[in-house]
Amino acid sequence: MPLKYVIPTAETFGKLTFEGKDREVTSGRSRIATGVVYNLLSEKQAELIEVQIPARAGSKTFETDTEIELVNPKLEPTGRSTGDEAIASWKLTAENIKKKGDK
């Protein structure tokens, strides 16, 4: 059975803080925006992580270091070839991003 995605818990990342917008993700020749990638700082992972939110969720602007929550996050396995080897990693996506405690 193939692994499609993993649903992380709050303990996976610990406290998440907003660090800023990274880039827009576009699709096709029309270059229509399909998503936005944001940088977050994870207390448990002790590093910056990227999360991709669909464009339909709208642009998010928070002050740097604002504690945030991810709405329905998913971790998807990814991989790419580097000649004779491969690099495996995870892609973090969520339906939305919000300030911790907001509805």
Tab-separated table of N, CA, C and O in Angstrom:
chain	number	residue	atom	x	y	z
A	1	MET	N	0.850	-1.174	0.000
A	1	MET	CA	0.000	0.000	0.000
A	1	MET	C	0.896	1.237	0.000
A	1	MET	O	1.750	1.388	0.871
A	2	PRO	N	0.723	2.150	-0.961
A	2	PRO	CA	1.573	3.338	-1.016
A	2	PRO	C	1.218	4.341	0.080
A	2	PRO	O	0.070	4.438	0.510
A	3	LEU	N	2.235	5.063	0.514
A	3	LEU	CA	2.040	6.105	1.517
A	3	LEU	C	1.666	7.393	0.801
A	3	LEU	O	2.451	7.928	0.033
A	4	LYS	N	0.457	7.885	1.021
A	4	LYS	CA	0.000	9.101	0.355
A	4	LYS	C	0.343	10.337	1.169
A	4	LYS	O	0.803	11.325	0.629
A	5	TYR	N	0.080	10.292	2.466
A	5	TYR	CA	0.430	11.413	3.340
A	5	TYR	C	0.325	10.988	4.797
A	5	TYR	O	-0.241	9.959	5.122
A	6	VAL	N	0.890	11.828	5.664
A	6	VAL	CA	0.838	11.634	7.111
A	6	VAL	C	0.196	12.878	7.702
A	6	VAL	O	0.483	13.999	7.264
A	7	ILE	N	-0.670	12.709	8.673
A	7	ILE	CA	-1.281	13.856	9.345
A	7	ILE	C	-0.481	14.123	10.618
A	7	ILE	O	-0.516	13.322	11.546
A	8	PRO	N	0.273	15.249	10.635
A	8	PRO	CA	1.069	15.547	11.830
A	8	PRO	C	0.196	16.019	12.983
A	8	PRO	O	-0.872	16.594	12.775
A	9	THR	N	0.668	15.779	14.190
A	9	THR	CA	-0.026	16.252	15.383
A	9	THR	C	0.644	17.546	15.852
A	9	THR	O	1.694	17.945	15.331
A	10	ALA	N	0.066	18.183	16.853
A	10	ALA	CA	0.649	19.415	17.406
A	10	ALA	C	2.046	19.149	17.954
A	10	ALA	O	2.913	20.019	17.922
A	11	GLU	N	2.292	17.933	18.429
A	11	GLU	CA	3.600	17.594	18.985
A	11	GLU	C	4.680	17.461	17.902
A	11	GLU	O	5.868	17.537	18.191
A	12	THR	N	4.279	17.234	16.658
A	12	THR	CA	5.254	17.069	15.575
A	12	THR	C	6.146	18.289	15.440
A	12	THR	O	7.360	18.170	15.299
A	13	PHE	N	5.560	19.471	15.482
A	13	PHE	CA	6.310	20.709	15.270
A	13	PHE	C	6.502	21.524	16.532
A	13	PHE	O	7.333	22.417	16.572
A	14	GLY	N	5.709	21.264	17.560
A	14	GLY	CA	5.763	22.105	18.749
A	14	GLY	C	5.221	23.489	18.397
A	14	GLY	O	4.365	23.642	17.533
A	15	LYS	N	5.740	24.505	19.026
A	15	LYS	CA	5.321	25.881	18.764
A	15	LYS	C	5.791	26.283	17.359
A	15	LYS	O	6.957	26.127	17.013
A	16	LEU	N	4.854	26.787	16.556
A	16	LEU	CA	5.166	27.273	15.206
A	16	LEU	C	5.033	28.786	15.180
A	16	LEU	O	4.021	29.333	15.621
A	17	THR	N	6.060	29.464	14.674
A	17	THR	CA	5.987	30.912	14.540
A	17	THR	C	6.165	31.313	13.087
A	17	THR	O	6.897	30.674	12.328
A	18	PHE	N	5.475	32.377	12.712
A	18	PHE	CA	5.488	32.891	11.343
A	18	PHE	C	6.788	33.647	11.090
A	18	PHE	O	7.173	34.502	11.875
A	19	GLU	N	7.441	33.324	9.981
A	19	GLU	CA	8.691	33.996	9.634
A	19	GLU	C	8.616	34.745	8.310
A	19	GLU	O	9.545	35.442	7.953
A	20	GLY	N	7.523	34.577	7.558
A	20	GLY	CA	7.350	35.356	6.346
A	20	GLY	C	6.943	34.533	5.142
A	20	GLY	O	6.984	33.310	5.143
A	21	LYS	N	6.564	35.251	4.091
A	21	LYS	CA	6.176	34.639	2.823
A	21	LYS	C	7.442	34.311	2.049
A	21	LYS	O	8.374	35.111	1.994
A	22	ASP	N	7.476	33.137	1.438
A	22	ASP	CA	8.630	32.728	0.654
A	22	ASP	C	8.401	32.965	-0.834
A	22	ASP	O	9.143	33.695	-1.474
A	23	ARG	N	7.349	32.352	-1.391
A	23	ARG	CA	7.110	32.470	-2.832
A	23	ARG	C	5.696	32.008	-3.176
A	23	ARG	O	5.051	31.334	-2.391
A	24	GLU	N	5.265	32.362	-4.387
A	24	GLU	CA	4.004	31.863	-4.922
A	24	GLU	C	4.291	30.639	-5.769
A	24	GLU	O	5.337	30.547	-6.407
A	25	VAL	N	3.359	29.702	-5.767
A	25	VAL	CA	3.451	28.504	-6.593
A	25	VAL	C	2.473	28.710	-7.749
A	25	VAL	O	1.312	29.053	-7.528
A	26	THR	N	2.965	28.544	-8.984
A	26	THR	CA	2.127	28.755	-10.158
A	26	THR	C	1.989	27.459	-10.939
A	26	THR	O	2.770	26.527	-10.780
A	27	SER	N	0.993	27.441	-11.824
A	27	SER	CA	0.718	26.249	-12.617
A	27	SER	C	0.500	26.615	-14.073
A	27	SER	O	-0.168	27.607	-14.377
A	28	GLY	N	1.063	25.812	-14.955
A	28	GLY	CA	0.813	25.960	-16.381
A	28	GLY	C	1.435	27.191	-17.001
A	28	GLY	O	2.099	27.990	-16.350
A	29	ARG	N	1.198	27.325	-18.271
A	29	ARG	CA	1.747	28.460	-19.025
A	29	ARG	C	1.115	29.787	-18.634
A	29	ARG	O	1.719	30.838	-18.775
A	30	SER	N	-0.107	29.729	-18.169
A	30	SER	CA	-0.790	30.966	-17.770
A	30	SER	C	-0.236	31.516	-16.471
A	30	SER	O	-0.545	32.636	-16.081
A	31	ARG	N	0.566	30.701	-15.777
A	31	ARG	CA	1.214	31.100	-14.522
A	31	ARG	C	0.200	31.537	-13.466
A	31	ARG	O	0.419	32.471	-12.701
A	32	ILE	N	-0.926	30.846	-13.414
A	32	ILE	CA	-1.953	31.123	-12.418
A	32	ILE	C	-1.449	30.645	-11.056
A	32	ILE	O	-0.963	29.524	-10.918
A	33	ALA	N	-1.580	31.502	-10.051
A	33	ALA	CA	-1.137	31.145	-8.700
A	33	ALA	C	-2.029	30.047	-8.138
A	33	ALA	O	-3.249	30.181	-8.094
A	34	THR	N	-1.413	28.940	-7.727
A	34	THR	CA	-2.163	27.835	-7.135
A	34	THR	C	-1.919	27.727	-5.637
A	34	THR	O	-2.666	27.064	-4.931
A	35	GLY	N	-0.866	28.372	-5.159
A	35	GLY	CA	-0.556	28.297	-3.741
A	35	GLY	C	0.491	29.309	-3.335
A	35	GLY	O	1.098	29.977	-4.188
A	36	VAL	N	0.696	29.415	-2.046
A	36	VAL	CA	1.707	30.310	-1.484
A	36	VAL	C	2.506	29.515	-0.459
A	36	VAL	O	1.928	28.763	0.329
A	37	VAL	N	3.827	29.675	-0.486
A	37	VAL	CA	4.701	28.992	0.461
A	37	VAL	C	5.148	30.000	1.520
A	37	VAL	O	5.619	31.087	1.185
A	38	TYR	N	4.972	29.619	2.782
A	38	TYR	CA	5.372	30.459	3.906
A	38	TYR	C	6.466	29.756	4.702
A	38	TYR	O	6.493	28.524	4.785
A	39	ASN	N	7.352	30.538	5.287
A	39	ASN	CA	8.387	30.013	6.179
A	39	ASN	C	7.885	30.078	7.612
A	39	ASN	O	7.373	31.115	8.043
A	40	LEU	N	8.064	28.988	8.325
A	40	LEU	CA	7.679	28.900	9.733
A	40	LEU	C	8.873	28.390	10.521
A	40	LEU	O	9.690	27.628	10.004
A	41	LEU	N	8.967	28.797	11.773
A	41	LEU	CA	10.001	28.275	12.652
A	41	LEU	C	9.353	27.259	13.577
A	41	LEU	O	8.374	27.558	14.254
A	42	SER	N	9.897	26.043	13.569
A	42	SER	CA	9.367	24.957	14.382
A	42	SER	C	10.234	24.765	15.613
A	42	SER	O	11.430	24.539	15.505
A	43	GLU	N	9.603	24.838	16.776
A	43	GLU	CA	10.311	24.642	18.042
A	43	GLU	C	10.878	23.221	18.140
A	43	GLU	O	12.032	23.035	18.522
A	44	LYS	N	10.099	22.218	17.779
A	44	LYS	CA	10.537	20.821	17.897
A	44	LYS	C	11.544	20.432	16.827
A	44	LYS	O	12.448	19.653	17.087
A	45	GLN	N	11.380	20.936	15.607
A	45	GLN	CA	12.306	20.591	14.534
A	45	GLN	C	13.572	21.440	14.593
A	45	GLN	O	14.559	21.136	13.940
A	46	ALA	N	13.534	22.529	15.354
A	46	ALA	CA	14.669	23.436	15.548
A	46	ALA	C	15.210	23.967	14.226
A	46	ALA	O	16.425	24.091	14.032
A	47	GLU	N	14.299	24.279	13.307
A	47	GLU	CA	14.702	24.848	12.020
A	47	GLU	C	13.500	25.472	11.321
A	47	GLU	O	12.363	25.281	11.738
A	48	LEU	N	13.793	26.200	10.238
A	48	LEU	CA	12.723	26.741	9.413
A	48	LEU	C	12.106	25.613	8.605
A	48	LEU	O	12.814	24.733	8.113
A	49	ILE	N	10.804	25.635	8.482
A	49	ILE	CA	10.106	24.699	7.619
A	49	ILE	C	9.225	25.503	6.689
A	49	ILE	O	8.871	26.647	6.965
A	50	GLU	N	8.885	24.912	5.556
A	50	GLU	CA	8.009	25.555	4.584
A	50	GLU	C	6.661	24.865	4.598
A	50	GLU	O	6.586	23.641	4.704
A	51	VAL	N	5.605	25.662	4.471
A	51	VAL	CA	4.259	25.116	4.349
A	51	VAL	C	3.612	25.763	3.132
A	51	VAL	O	3.744	26.966	2.907
A	52	GLN	N	2.936	24.957	2.321
A	52	GLN	CA	2.235	25.472	1.155
A	52	GLN	C	0.743	25.509	1.443
A	52	GLN	O	0.156	24.523	1.850
A	53	ILE	N	0.163	26.702	1.230
A	53	ILE	CA	-1.262	26.944	1.448
A	53	ILE	C	-1.898	27.229	0.081
A	53	ILE	O	-1.307	27.946	-0.728
A	54	PRO	N	-3.090	26.714	-0.207
A	54	PRO	CA	-3.731	27.002	-1.493
A	54	PRO	C	-3.996	28.500	-1.665
A	54	PRO	O	-4.297	29.205	-0.688
A	55	ALA	N	-3.908	28.971	-2.899
A	55	ALA	CA	-4.147	30.388	-3.192
A	55	ALA	C	-5.553	30.808	-2.779
A	55	ALA	O	-5.765	31.953	-2.362
A	56	ARG	N	-6.502	29.892	-2.852
A	56	ARG	CA	-7.888	30.231	-2.503
A	56	ARG	C	-8.046	30.636	-1.034
A	56	ARG	O	-9.027	31.254	-0.651
A	57	ALA	N	-7.068	30.303	-0.182
A	57	ALA	CA	-7.111	30.677	1.234
A	57	ALA	C	-6.798	32.162	1.428
A	57	ALA	O	-7.022	32.698	2.510
A	58	GLY	N	-6.291	32.816	0.386
A	58	GLY	CA	-5.970	34.242	0.480
A	58	GLY	C	-4.580	34.466	1.051
A	58	GLY	O	-3.979	33.581	1.654
A	59	SER	N	-4.077	35.661	0.848
A	59	SER	CA	-2.748	36.014	1.327
A	59	SER	C	-2.759	36.192	2.843
A	59	SER	O	-3.710	36.714	3.407
A	60	LYS	N	-1.709	35.737	3.487
A	60	LYS	CA	-1.607	35.825	4.942
A	60	LYS	C	-0.472	36.759	5.321
A	60	LYS	O	0.630	36.655	4.795
A	61	THR	N	-0.762	37.677	6.204
A	61	THR	CA	0.274	38.569	6.725
A	61	THR	C	0.170	38.599	8.238
A	61	THR	O	-0.868	38.923	8.799
A	62	PHE	N	1.237	38.183	8.870
A	62	PHE	CA	1.351	38.204	10.318
A	62	PHE	C	2.670	38.882	10.652
A	62	PHE	O	3.591	38.891	9.845
A	63	GLU	N	2.770	39.412	11.839
A	63	GLU	CA	4.051	39.933	12.309
A	63	GLU	C	5.018	38.758	12.451
A	63	GLU	O	4.614	37.648	12.782
A	64	THR	N	6.296	39.009	12.216
A	64	THR	CA	7.312	37.987	12.421
A	64	THR	C	7.259	37.503	13.867
A	64	THR	O	7.024	38.294	14.774
A	65	ASP	N	7.439	36.229	14.066
A	65	ASP	CA	7.426	35.553	15.369
A	65	ASP	C	6.025	35.405	15.973
A	65	ASP	O	5.896	35.038	17.138
A	66	THR	N	4.977	35.662	15.193
A	66	THR	CA	3.616	35.417	15.658
A	66	THR	C	3.383	33.916	15.721
A	66	THR	O	3.693	33.198	14.765
A	67	GLU	N	2.853	33.422	16.840
A	67	GLU	CA	2.567	31.994	16.946
A	67	GLU	C	1.343	31.681	16.096
A	67	GLU	O	0.317	32.353	16.176
A	68	ILE	N	1.470	30.648	15.252
A	68	ILE	CA	0.391	30.300	14.328
A	68	ILE	C	-0.002	28.835	14.491
A	68	ILE	O	0.671	28.053	15.149
A	69	GLU	N	-1.123	28.492	13.837
A	69	GLU	CA	-1.617	27.117	13.765
A	69	GLU	C	-1.894	26.785	12.309
A	69	GLU	O	-2.299	27.662	11.538
A	70	LEU	N	-1.708	25.532	11.940
A	70	LEU	CA	-2.028	25.068	10.596
A	70	LEU	C	-3.384	24.373	10.623
A	70	LEU	O	-3.689	23.622	11.551
A	71	VAL	N	-4.208	24.634	9.611
A	71	VAL	CA	-5.524	24.021	9.494
A	71	VAL	C	-5.408	22.795	8.580
A	71	VAL	O	-5.021	22.921	7.420
A	72	ASN	N	-5.694	21.632	9.126
A	72	ASN	CA	-5.636	20.356	8.402
A	72	ASN	C	-4.306	20.149	7.669
A	72	ASN	O	-4.272	19.996	6.449
A	73	PRO	N	-3.197	20.120	8.407
A	73	PRO	CA	-1.902	19.911	7.767
A	73	PRO	C	-1.708	18.463	7.299
A	73	PRO	O	-2.296	17.536	7.869
A	74	LYS	N	-0.892	18.303	6.249
A	74	LYS	CA	-0.526	16.984	5.732
A	74	LYS	C	0.951	17.006	5.360
A	74	LYS	O	1.441	17.990	4.810
A	75	LEU	N	1.633	15.925	5.649
A	75	LEU	CA	3.011	15.722	5.211
A	75	LEU	C	2.993	14.665	4.119
A	75	LEU	O	2.510	13.551	4.330
A	76	GLU	N	3.507	15.034	2.935
A	76	GLU	CA	3.542	14.117	1.809
A	76	GLU	C	4.986	13.760	1.480
A	76	GLU	O	5.832	14.649	1.377
A	77	PRO	N	5.287	12.471	1.304
A	77	PRO	CA	6.653	12.103	0.937
A	77	PRO	C	6.951	12.529	-0.493
A	77	PRO	O	6.086	12.466	-1.367
A	78	THR	N	8.155	13.018	-0.728
A	78	THR	CA	8.596	13.394	-2.071
A	78	THR	C	9.999	12.839	-2.286
A	78	THR	O	10.690	12.469	-1.343
A	79	GLY	N	10.412	12.815	-3.518
A	79	GLY	CA	11.756	12.354	-3.831
A	79	GLY	C	12.180	12.857	-5.187
A	79	GLY	O	11.346	13.209	-6.024
A	80	ARG	N	13.497	12.915	-5.386
A	80	ARG	CA	14.016	13.306	-6.694
A	80	ARG	C	15.345	12.608	-6.928
A	80	ARG	O	16.072	12.285	-5.998
A	81	SER	N	15.606	12.382	-8.184
A	81	SER	CA	16.836	11.702	-8.577
A	81	SER	C	17.972	12.705	-8.701
A	81	SER	O	17.781	13.822	-9.172
A	82	THR	N	19.157	12.292	-8.277
A	82	THR	CA	20.359	13.125	-8.425
A	82	THR	C	21.427	12.321	-9.164
A	82	THR	O	22.562	12.220	-8.740
A	83	GLY	N	21.031	11.716	-10.250
A	83	GLY	CA	21.952	10.858	-10.988
A	83	GLY	C	21.830	9.439	-10.487
A	83	GLY	O	20.819	8.779	-10.678
A	84	ASP	N	22.874	8.951	-9.798
A	84	ASP	CA	22.872	7.585	-9.284
A	84	ASP	C	22.219	7.461	-7.911
A	84	ASP	O	22.114	6.362	-7.373
A	85	GLU	N	21.813	8.572	-7.333
A	85	GLU	CA	21.236	8.558	-5.998
A	85	GLU	C	19.868	9.238	-6.009
A	85	GLU	O	19.446	9.789	-7.018
A	86	ALA	N	19.214	9.217	-4.869
A	86	ALA	CA	17.923	9.883	-4.729
A	86	ALA	C	17.891	10.634	-3.406
A	86	ALA	O	18.566	10.262	-2.448
A	87	ILE	N	17.121	11.703	-3.390
A	87	ILE	CA	16.937	12.479	-2.170
A	87	ILE	C	15.459	12.398	-1.788
A	87	ILE	O	14.588	12.748	-2.581
A	88	ALA	N	15.195	11.919	-0.598
A	88	ALA	CA	13.832	11.807	-0.097
A	88	ALA	C	13.580	12.943	0.893
A	88	ALA	O	14.468	13.325	1.648
A	89	SER	N	12.379	13.498	0.858
A	89	SER	CA	12.026	14.566	1.791
A	89	SER	C	10.509	14.564	1.985
A	89	SER	O	9.820	13.692	1.495
A	90	TRP	N	10.024	15.576	2.686
A	90	TRP	CA	8.607	15.717	2.969
A	90	TRP	C	8.126	17.080	2.511
A	90	TRP	O	8.833	18.071	2.645
A	91	LYS	N	6.900	17.143	1.996
A	91	LYS	CA	6.260	18.401	1.616
A	91	LYS	C	5.114	18.632	2.592
A	91	LYS	O	4.238	17.783	2.750
A	92	LEU	N	5.130	19.797	3.256
A	92	LEU	CA	4.084	20.150	4.216
A	92	LEU	C	3.065	21.049	3.533
A	92	LEU	O	3.428	22.094	2.975
A	93	THR	N	1.811	20.643	3.561
A	93	THR	CA	0.721	21.457	3.030
A	93	THR	C	-0.339	21.601	4.113
A	93	THR	O	-0.402	20.803	5.046
A	94	ALA	N	-1.165	22.623	3.981
A	94	ALA	CA	-2.288	22.820	4.895
A	94	ALA	C	-3.382	23.581	4.157
A	94	ALA	O	-3.112	24.265	3.166
A	95	GLU	N	-4.612	23.465	4.642
A	95	GLU	CA	-5.727	24.190	4.029
A	95	GLU	C	-5.649	25.680	4.308
A	95	GLU	O	-6.112	26.494	3.519
A	96	ASN	N	-5.079	26.039	5.465
A	96	ASN	CA	-4.983	27.449	5.835
A	96	ASN	C	-3.981	27.594	6.977
A	96	ASN	O	-3.548	26.606	7.567
A	97	ILE	N	-3.683	28.833	7.266
A	97	ILE	CA	-2.773	29.173	8.366
A	97	ILE	C	-3.465	30.293	9.149
A	97	ILE	O	-4.071	31.183	8.553
A	98	LYS	N	-3.432	30.209	10.495
A	98	LYS	CA	-4.112	31.229	11.288
A	98	LYS	C	-3.315	31.505	12.560
A	98	LYS	O	-2.493	30.695	12.986
A	99	LYS	N	-3.581	32.655	13.132
A	99	LYS	CA	-2.955	33.023	14.403
A	99	LYS	C	-3.464	32.066	15.479
A	99	LYS	O	-4.654	31.740	15.504
A	100	LYS	N	-2.579	31.606	16.332
A	100	LYS	CA	-2.952	30.646	17.379
A	100	LYS	C	-4.088	31.223	18.221
A	100	LYS	O	-4.021	32.350	18.679
A	101	GLY	N	-5.135	30.434	18.392
A	101	GLY	CA	-6.285	30.849	19.190
A	101	GLY	C	-7.416	31.457	18.387
A	101	GLY	O	-8.531	31.549	18.877
A	102	ASP	N	-7.150	31.914	17.145
A	102	ASP	CA	-8.215	32.468	16.294
A	102	ASP	C	-9.081	31.342	15.756
A	102	ASP	O	-8.640	30.225	15.602
A	103	LYS	N	-10.337	31.683	15.441
A	103	LYS	CA	-11.252	30.681	14.869
A	103	LYS	C	-11.201	30.679	13.406
A	103	LYS	O	-10.912	31.296	12.597
